[in-house]
Amino acid sequence: MFRSDLAVVINSGPYPPTTVADCVSRAVRAEYWVGQNREQRAKFFQEKREEKAQAKQNQVKQGQTSQQKGQGGPLGQNNNRQYGSNQQKRK
């Protein structure tokens, strides 16, 4: 009669619903709170995605500024010039 996630909430507790009205009121309340939880989770994960995208943009911007300053990372152009020929000899 009810979805499984609602049925668990409706039937839980020390006093099971005895009338149709009691059962329906519990179902309505359970539906409301399940919907609230879904909205909160959706909002949380949307914020996480936006935060991750923002961090990725900041990381790309930092990489561009460090290359412009000549401070390439460990695999940057500056390090490849210094060690490129030695790496080929080691093989």
Coordinates of N, CA and C in Angstrom, one line a residue:
M1 N 0.8 -1.2 0.0 CA 0.0 0.0 0.0 C 0.9 1.3 0.0
F2 N 1.9 1.3 0.8 CA 2.9 2.4 0.8 C 4.2 2.0 0.3
R3 N 5.0 3.0 -0.1 CA 6.3 2.7 -0.5 C 7.1 2.1 0.6
S4 N 8.1 1.3 0.3 CA 8.8 0.6 1.4 C 9.5 1.6 2.4
D5 N 10.0 2.7 1.9 CA 10.7 3.6 2.8 C 9.7 4.3 3.7
L6 N 8.4 4.6 3.2 CA 7.4 5.2 4.1 C 6.8 4.1 5.0
A7 N 6.6 2.9 4.5 CA 6.0 1.9 5.4 C 6.8 1.6 6.6
V8 N 8.1 1.7 6.5 CA 9.0 1.5 7.7 C 8.7 2.6 8.7
V9 N 8.6 3.8 8.3 CA 8.4 4.9 9.2 C 7.0 4.9 9.8
I10 N 6.0 4.5 9.0 CA 4.6 4.5 9.4 C 4.4 3.4 10.5
N11 N 5.0 2.3 10.3 CA 4.8 1.2 11.2 C 5.7 1.2 12.4
S12 N 6.7 2.1 12.4 CA 7.6 2.1 13.6 C 7.0 2.9 14.7
G13 N 7.6 2.7 15.9 CA 7.1 3.3 17.1 C 6.4 2.3 18.0
P14 N 6.1 2.7 19.2 CA 5.5 1.8 20.2 C 4.0 1.6 19.9
Y15 N 3.4 2.5 19.2 CA 1.9 2.4 18.9 C 1.7 2.3 17.4
P16 N 1.4 1.2 16.8 CA 1.1 1.1 15.3 C -0.2 1.8 15.0
P17 N -0.3 2.3 13.8 CA -1.6 3.0 13.5 C -2.8 2.0 13.5
T18 N -3.8 2.5 14.1 CA -5.0 1.6 14.3 C -6.2 2.0 13.4
T19 N -6.2 3.3 13.0 CA -7.3 3.7 12.1 C -6.7 4.2 10.8
V20 N -7.6 4.3 9.8 CA -7.1 4.8 8.5 C -6.6 6.2 8.6
A21 N -7.3 7.0 9.4 CA -6.9 8.4 9.5 C -5.5 8.5 10.1
D22 N -5.2 7.7 11.1 CA -3.9 7.7 11.8 C -2.9 7.3 10.8
C23 N -3.2 6.2 10.0 CA -2.2 5.7 9.0 C -1.9 6.8 8.0
V24 N -3.0 7.5 7.5 CA -2.8 8.5 6.5 C -2.0 9.7 7.0
S25 N -2.3 10.1 8.2 CA -1.6 11.2 8.8 C -0.1 10.9 9.0
R26 N 0.2 9.7 9.4 CA 1.6 9.3 9.5 C 2.3 9.2 8.1
A27 N 1.5 8.8 7.1 CA 2.1 8.7 5.8 C 2.4 10.1 5.2
V28 N 1.5 11.0 5.5 CA 1.7 12.4 5.0 C 2.9 13.0 5.7
R29 N 3.0 12.8 7.0 CA 4.2 13.4 7.7 C 5.5 12.7 7.2
A30 N 5.4 11.4 7.0 CA 6.6 10.7 6.6 C 7.0 11.2 5.2
E31 N 6.0 11.4 4.3 CA 6.3 11.9 3.0 C 6.9 13.2 3.0
Y32 N 6.5 14.1 3.9 CA 7.0 15.4 4.0 C 8.5 15.4 4.4
W33 N 8.8 14.6 5.5 CA 10.2 14.5 6.0 C 11.1 13.8 5.0
V34 N 10.6 12.8 4.3 CA 11.4 12.2 3.3 C 11.8 13.2 2.2
G35 N 10.8 14.0 1.8 CA 11.0 15.1 0.8 C 12.0 16.1 1.3
Q36 N 11.9 16.5 2.5 CA 12.8 17.5 3.1 C 14.2 16.9 3.1
N37 N 14.4 15.7 3.4 CA 15.7 15.1 3.4 C 16.3 15.0 2.0
R38 N 15.5 14.7 1.0 CA 15.9 14.6 -0.4 C 16.4 16.0 -0.8
E39 N 15.6 17.0 -0.5 CA 16.0 18.4 -0.9 C 17.3 18.8 -0.3
Q40 N 17.5 18.5 1.0 CA 18.7 18.8 1.7 C 19.9 18.1 1.1
R41 N 19.7 16.8 0.8 CA 20.8 16.1 0.2 C 21.2 16.6 -1.2
A42 N 20.1 16.9 -2.0 CA 20.4 17.5 -3.3 C 21.1 18.8 -3.3
K43 N 20.7 19.6 -2.3 CA 21.4 20.9 -2.1 C 22.8 20.8 -1.7
F44 N 23.0 19.8 -0.8 CA 24.4 19.6 -0.3 C 25.3 19.1 -1.4
F45 N 24.8 18.2 -2.2 CA 25.7 17.6 -3.3 C 25.9 18.7 -4.4
Q46 N 24.9 19.5 -4.6 CA 25.0 20.6 -5.6 C 26.1 21.6 -5.2
E47 N 26.1 21.9 -3.9 CA 27.1 22.8 -3.3 C 28.5 22.2 -3.4
K48 N 28.6 20.8 -3.2 CA 29.8 20.1 -3.3 C 30.4 20.2 -4.7
R49 N 29.5 20.0 -5.7 CA 29.9 20.0 -7.1 C 30.4 21.4 -7.5
E50 N 29.7 22.4 -7.0 CA 30.1 23.8 -7.3 C 31.4 24.1 -6.6
E51 N 31.6 23.7 -5.4 CA 32.9 23.9 -4.7 C 34.0 23.2 -5.4
K52 N 33.8 22.0 -5.9 CA 34.8 21.2 -6.6 C 35.2 21.9 -7.9
A53 N 34.2 22.4 -8.6 CA 34.4 23.1 -9.9 C 35.2 24.4 -9.6
Q54 N 34.9 25.1 -8.5 CA 35.6 26.3 -8.2 C 37.0 26.0 -7.8
A55 N 37.3 25.0 -7.1 CA 38.6 24.6 -6.7 C 39.4 24.2 -8.0
K56 N 38.8 23.5 -8.9 CA 39.5 23.2 -10.1 C 39.8 24.4 -10.9
Q57 N 38.9 25.4 -11.0 CA 39.2 26.6 -11.7 C 40.4 27.4 -11.0
N58 N 40.4 27.4 -9.7 CA 41.5 28.1 -9.0 C 42.8 27.4 -9.2
Q59 N 42.8 26.0 -9.3 CA 44.0 25.3 -9.5 C 44.5 25.6 -10.9
V60 N 43.7 25.6 -11.9 CA 44.1 25.9 -13.3 C 44.7 27.3 -13.3
K61 N 44.1 28.3 -12.7 CA 44.6 29.7 -12.6 C 45.9 29.7 -12.0
Q62 N 46.1 29.0 -10.9 CA 47.4 29.0 -10.2 C 48.5 28.4 -11.1
G63 N 48.1 27.4 -11.8 CA 49.1 26.8 -12.7 C 49.5 27.7 -13.8
Q64 N 48.6 28.5 -14.3 CA 48.9 29.4 -15.4 C 49.8 30.5 -14.9
T65 N 49.5 31.1 -13.7 CA 50.4 32.1 -13.1 C 51.8 31.6 -12.8
S66 N 51.9 30.4 -12.3 CA 53.2 29.9 -12.0 C 54.1 29.7 -13.2
Q67 N 53.4 29.3 -14.3 CA 54.1 29.1 -15.6 C 54.6 30.5 -16.1
Q68 N 53.7 31.5 -16.0 CA 54.1 32.8 -16.4 C 55.3 33.4 -15.7
K69 N 55.4 33.0 -14.4 CA 56.5 33.5 -13.6 C 57.8 32.7 -13.8
G70 N 57.7 31.6 -14.5 CA 58.8 30.7 -14.7 C 59.1 29.8 -13.6
Q71 N 58.0 29.5 -12.8 CA 58.2 28.5 -11.7 C 57.4 27.3 -12.0
G72 N 57.7 26.6 -13.1 CA 57.0 25.4 -13.5 C 57.1 24.4 -12.3
G73 N 56.1 23.5 -12.3 CA 56.0 22.5 -11.2 C 57.1 21.4 -11.4
P74 N 57.0 20.3 -10.7 CA 58.0 19.3 -10.8 C 58.0 18.7 -12.2
L75 N 57.0 18.8 -12.9 CA 57.0 18.3 -14.3 C 57.0 19.5 -15.3
G76 N 57.3 20.7 -14.8 CA 57.2 21.9 -15.6 C 58.3 21.9 -16.6
Q77 N 58.3 22.9 -17.4 CA 59.3 23.1 -18.5 C 60.7 23.3 -18.0
N78 N 60.8 24.0 -16.9 CA 62.2 24.3 -16.3 C 62.9 23.0 -15.9
N79 N 62.1 22.1 -15.2 CA 62.7 20.9 -14.7 C 63.0 20.0 -15.9
N80 N 62.2 19.9 -16.9 CA 62.5 19.1 -18.1 C 63.7 19.5 -18.8
R81 N 64.0 20.8 -18.8 CA 65.2 21.2 -19.5 C 66.5 20.8 -18.7
Q82 N 66.4 20.8 -17.4 CA 67.6 20.4 -16.6 C 67.8 18.9 -16.7
Y83 N 66.8 18.1 -16.6 CA 67.0 16.7 -16.4 C 66.6 15.8 -17.6
G84 N 66.1 16.4 -18.7 CA 65.6 15.7 -19.8 C 66.7 14.8 -20.4
S85 N 67.9 15.2 -20.6 CA 68.9 14.4 -21.3 C 69.4 13.3 -20.3
N86 N 69.5 13.6 -19.0 CA 69.9 12.5 -18.1 C 68.9 11.4 -18.0
Q87 N 67.6 11.7 -18.1 CA 66.6 10.6 -18.0 C 66.7 9.7 -19.2
Q88 N 67.1 10.2 -20.3 CA 67.2 9.3 -21.5 C 68.4 8.4 -21.4
K89 N 69.5 8.9 -20.8 CA 70.7 8.0 -20.6 C 70.5 6.9 -19.6
R90 N 69.6 7.1 -18.6 CA 69.4 6.1 -17.6 C 68.7 4.9 -18.1
K91 N 67.9 5.0 -19.2 CA 67.1 3.9 -19.7 C 68.1 3.0 -20.4

